[in-house]
């Protein structure tokens, strides 16, 4: 007679973990997007030309659904959610996915003629996204 099992089965645990990671990553995309604007508006970064006026956030169109969808797409395509291949660490996968994610966002904002979108926000977004996703 076998002992009773407590807790979720391995498949159920893996599914719950996957959903938790995905939801966390999508929340990070939205939070980091807003933080990138705040950082550019409140903190002087010598690489950029002065502070970004806070009103710019309200002037530019925000395609948050594209930001969130792109974050999931590139992380998934980059194998960040794949737990079967552990030869390569998670950081290179995150870095590669975020590079592609930000390049995709730059292209989307360019081709939708959102020229008023501050380019320095993309650089801030990139750094913050890599840091937050790695920490998560």
CSV table of C-alpha atoms in Angstrom, one decimal:
chain,number,residue,atom,x,y,z
A,1,UNK,CA,0.0,0.0,0.0
A,2,UNK,CA,1.4,3.4,-1.0
A,3,UNK,CA,1.4,6.4,1.2
A,4,UNK,CA,-1.1,9.2,0.4
A,5,UNK,CA,0.3,12.0,-1.7
A,6,UNK,CA,-0.1,15.6,-0.5
A,7,UNK,CA,0.1,18.7,-2.6
A,8,UNK,CA,-0.4,19.1,-6.3
A,9,UNK,CA,0.7,16.5,-8.9
A,10,UNK,CA,3.8,17.4,-10.9
A,11,UNK,CA,1.8,18.3,-14.0
A,12,UNK,CA,-0.5,20.5,-12.0
A,13,UNK,CA,2.5,22.2,-10.3
A,14,UNK,CA,4.2,22.8,-13.6
A,15,UNK,CA,1.0,24.4,-15.1
A,16,UNK,CA,0.5,26.6,-12.0
A,17,UNK,CA,4.2,27.7,-12.1
A,18,UNK,CA,3.9,28.5,-15.8
A,19,UNK,CA,0.8,30.7,-15.3
A,20,UNK,CA,2.4,32.4,-12.3
A,21,UNK,CA,5.6,33.2,-14.4
A,22,UNK,CA,3.6,34.4,-17.4
A,23,UNK,CA,1.3,36.7,-15.3
A,24,UNK,CA,4.3,38.0,-13.4
A,25,UNK,CA,6.2,38.7,-16.6
A,26,UNK,CA,3.2,40.6,-18.1
A,27,UNK,CA,2.8,42.7,-14.9
A,28,UNK,CA,6.5,43.4,-15.1
A,29,UNK,CA,6.0,44.7,-18.7
A,30,UNK,CA,3.4,47.2,-17.6
A,31,UNK,CA,5.2,48.3,-14.5
A,32,UNK,CA,8.5,48.7,-16.2
A,33,UNK,CA,6.9,50.7,-19.0
A,34,UNK,CA,5.6,53.2,-16.6
A,35,UNK,CA,8.8,53.2,-14.5
A,36,UNK,CA,10.8,53.9,-17.7
A,37,UNK,CA,8.8,57.2,-18.1
A,38,UNK,CA,9.1,58.0,-14.4
A,39,UNK,CA,12.9,57.4,-14.4
A,40,UNK,CA,13.3,59.6,-17.5
A,41,UNK,CA,11.2,62.3,-15.8
A,42,UNK,CA,12.6,62.3,-12.3
A,43,UNK,CA,16.3,61.1,-12.5
A,44,UNK,CA,19.0,62.9,-14.5
A,45,UNK,CA,20.9,60.3,-16.6
A,46,UNK,CA,24.0,61.9,-18.2
A,47,UNK,CA,23.7,59.8,-21.3
A,48,UNK,CA,20.4,61.4,-22.2
A,49,UNK,CA,19.7,65.1,-22.8
A,50,UNK,CA,18.1,66.4,-19.6
A,51,UNK,CA,14.9,65.3,-18.0
A,52,UNK,CA,11.9,64.3,-19.9
A,53,UNK,CA,8.9,66.5,-19.1
A,54,UNK,CA,6.2,64.5,-17.2
A,55,UNK,CA,3.5,65.7,-19.6
A,56,UNK,CA,5.1,63.7,-22.4
A,57,UNK,CA,3.6,60.5,-20.9
A,58,UNK,CA,0.1,61.9,-21.4
A,59,UNK,CA,0.9,63.2,-24.9
A,60,UNK,CA,2.1,60.0,-26.6
A,61,UNK,CA,-0.1,57.1,-27.5
A,62,UNK,CA,0.5,54.0,-25.4
A,63,UNK,CA,0.2,50.6,-27.0
A,64,UNK,CA,0.2,48.6,-23.7
A,65,UNK,CA,-1.5,45.7,-25.4
A,66,UNK,CA,1.4,45.5,-27.8
A,67,UNK,CA,3.9,45.8,-25.0
A,68,UNK,CA,2.3,43.0,-23.0
A,69,UNK,CA,1.7,40.8,-26.0
A,70,UNK,CA,5.2,41.3,-27.3
A,71,UNK,CA,6.7,40.6,-23.9
A,72,UNK,CA,4.9,37.2,-23.7
A,73,UNK,CA,5.6,36.4,-27.4
A,74,UNK,CA,9.4,37.0,-27.2
A,75,UNK,CA,9.9,35.4,-23.8
A,76,UNK,CA,8.0,32.3,-25.0
A,77,UNK,CA,9.8,32.1,-28.3
A,78,UNK,CA,13.1,32.6,-26.5
A,79,UNK,CA,12.5,29.5,-24.4
A,80,UNK,CA,12.3,31.4,-21.1
A,81,UNK,CA,9.3,29.2,-20.0
A,82,UNK,CA,10.9,26.0,-21.2
A,83,UNK,CA,12.1,24.1,-18.1
A,84,UNK,CA,13.3,21.0,-20.0
A,85,UNK,CA,16.5,22.5,-21.4
A,86,UNK,CA,18.8,23.5,-18.5
A,87,UNK,CA,22.1,23.6,-20.4
A,88,UNK,CA,21.9,27.3,-21.0
A,89,UNK,CA,21.0,29.5,-18.0
A,90,UNK,CA,17.9,31.7,-17.9
A,91,UNK,CA,19.7,35.0,-18.1
A,92,UNK,CA,20.9,34.6,-21.8
A,93,UNK,CA,17.4,33.6,-22.8
A,94,UNK,CA,15.9,36.7,-21.0
A,95,UNK,CA,18.5,39.0,-22.5
A,96,UNK,CA,17.9,37.7,-26.0
A,97,UNK,CA,14.1,37.9,-25.7
A,98,UNK,CA,14.2,41.4,-24.3
A,99,UNK,CA,16.5,42.7,-27.0
A,100,UNK,CA,14.0,41.3,-29.6
A,101,UNK,CA,11.1,42.6,-27.7
A,102,UNK,CA,12.5,46.2,-27.5
A,103,UNK,CA,13.5,46.1,-31.2
A,104,UNK,CA,10.0,45.0,-32.1
A,105,UNK,CA,8.5,47.8,-30.0
A,106,UNK,CA,10.8,50.4,-31.7
A,107,UNK,CA,9.6,49.1,-35.1
A,108,UNK,CA,5.9,49.2,-34.0
A,109,UNK,CA,6.2,52.7,-32.7
A,110,UNK,CA,8.1,53.8,-35.8
A,111,UNK,CA,5.7,52.2,-38.3
A,112,UNK,CA,2.6,53.5,-36.5
A,113,UNK,CA,4.1,57.0,-36.9
A,114,UNK,CA,4.4,57.6,-33.1
A,115,UNK,CA,7.5,59.8,-33.7
A,116,UNK,CA,6.8,61.7,-30.5
A,117,UNK,CA,7.6,58.7,-28.4
A,118,UNK,CA,10.9,59.4,-26.6
A,119,UNK,CA,13.6,57.0,-27.7
A,120,UNK,CA,15.4,57.3,-24.4
A,121,UNK,CA,12.4,55.6,-22.8
A,122,UNK,CA,13.2,52.5,-24.9
A,123,UNK,CA,16.7,52.4,-23.5
A,124,UNK,CA,15.4,52.8,-19.9
A,125,UNK,CA,12.7,50.2,-20.6
A,126,UNK,CA,15.3,47.7,-21.9
A,127,UNK,CA,17.5,48.0,-18.8
A,128,UNK,CA,14.6,47.9,-16.3
A,129,UNK,CA,12.9,45.0,-18.1
A,130,UNK,CA,16.1,42.9,-18.0
A,131,UNK,CA,16.7,43.7,-14.4
A,132,UNK,CA,13.1,43.0,-13.3
A,133,UNK,CA,12.7,39.8,-15.3
A,134,UNK,CA,16.0,38.4,-14.1
A,135,UNK,CA,15.1,39.2,-10.5
A,136,UNK,CA,11.6,37.7,-10.9
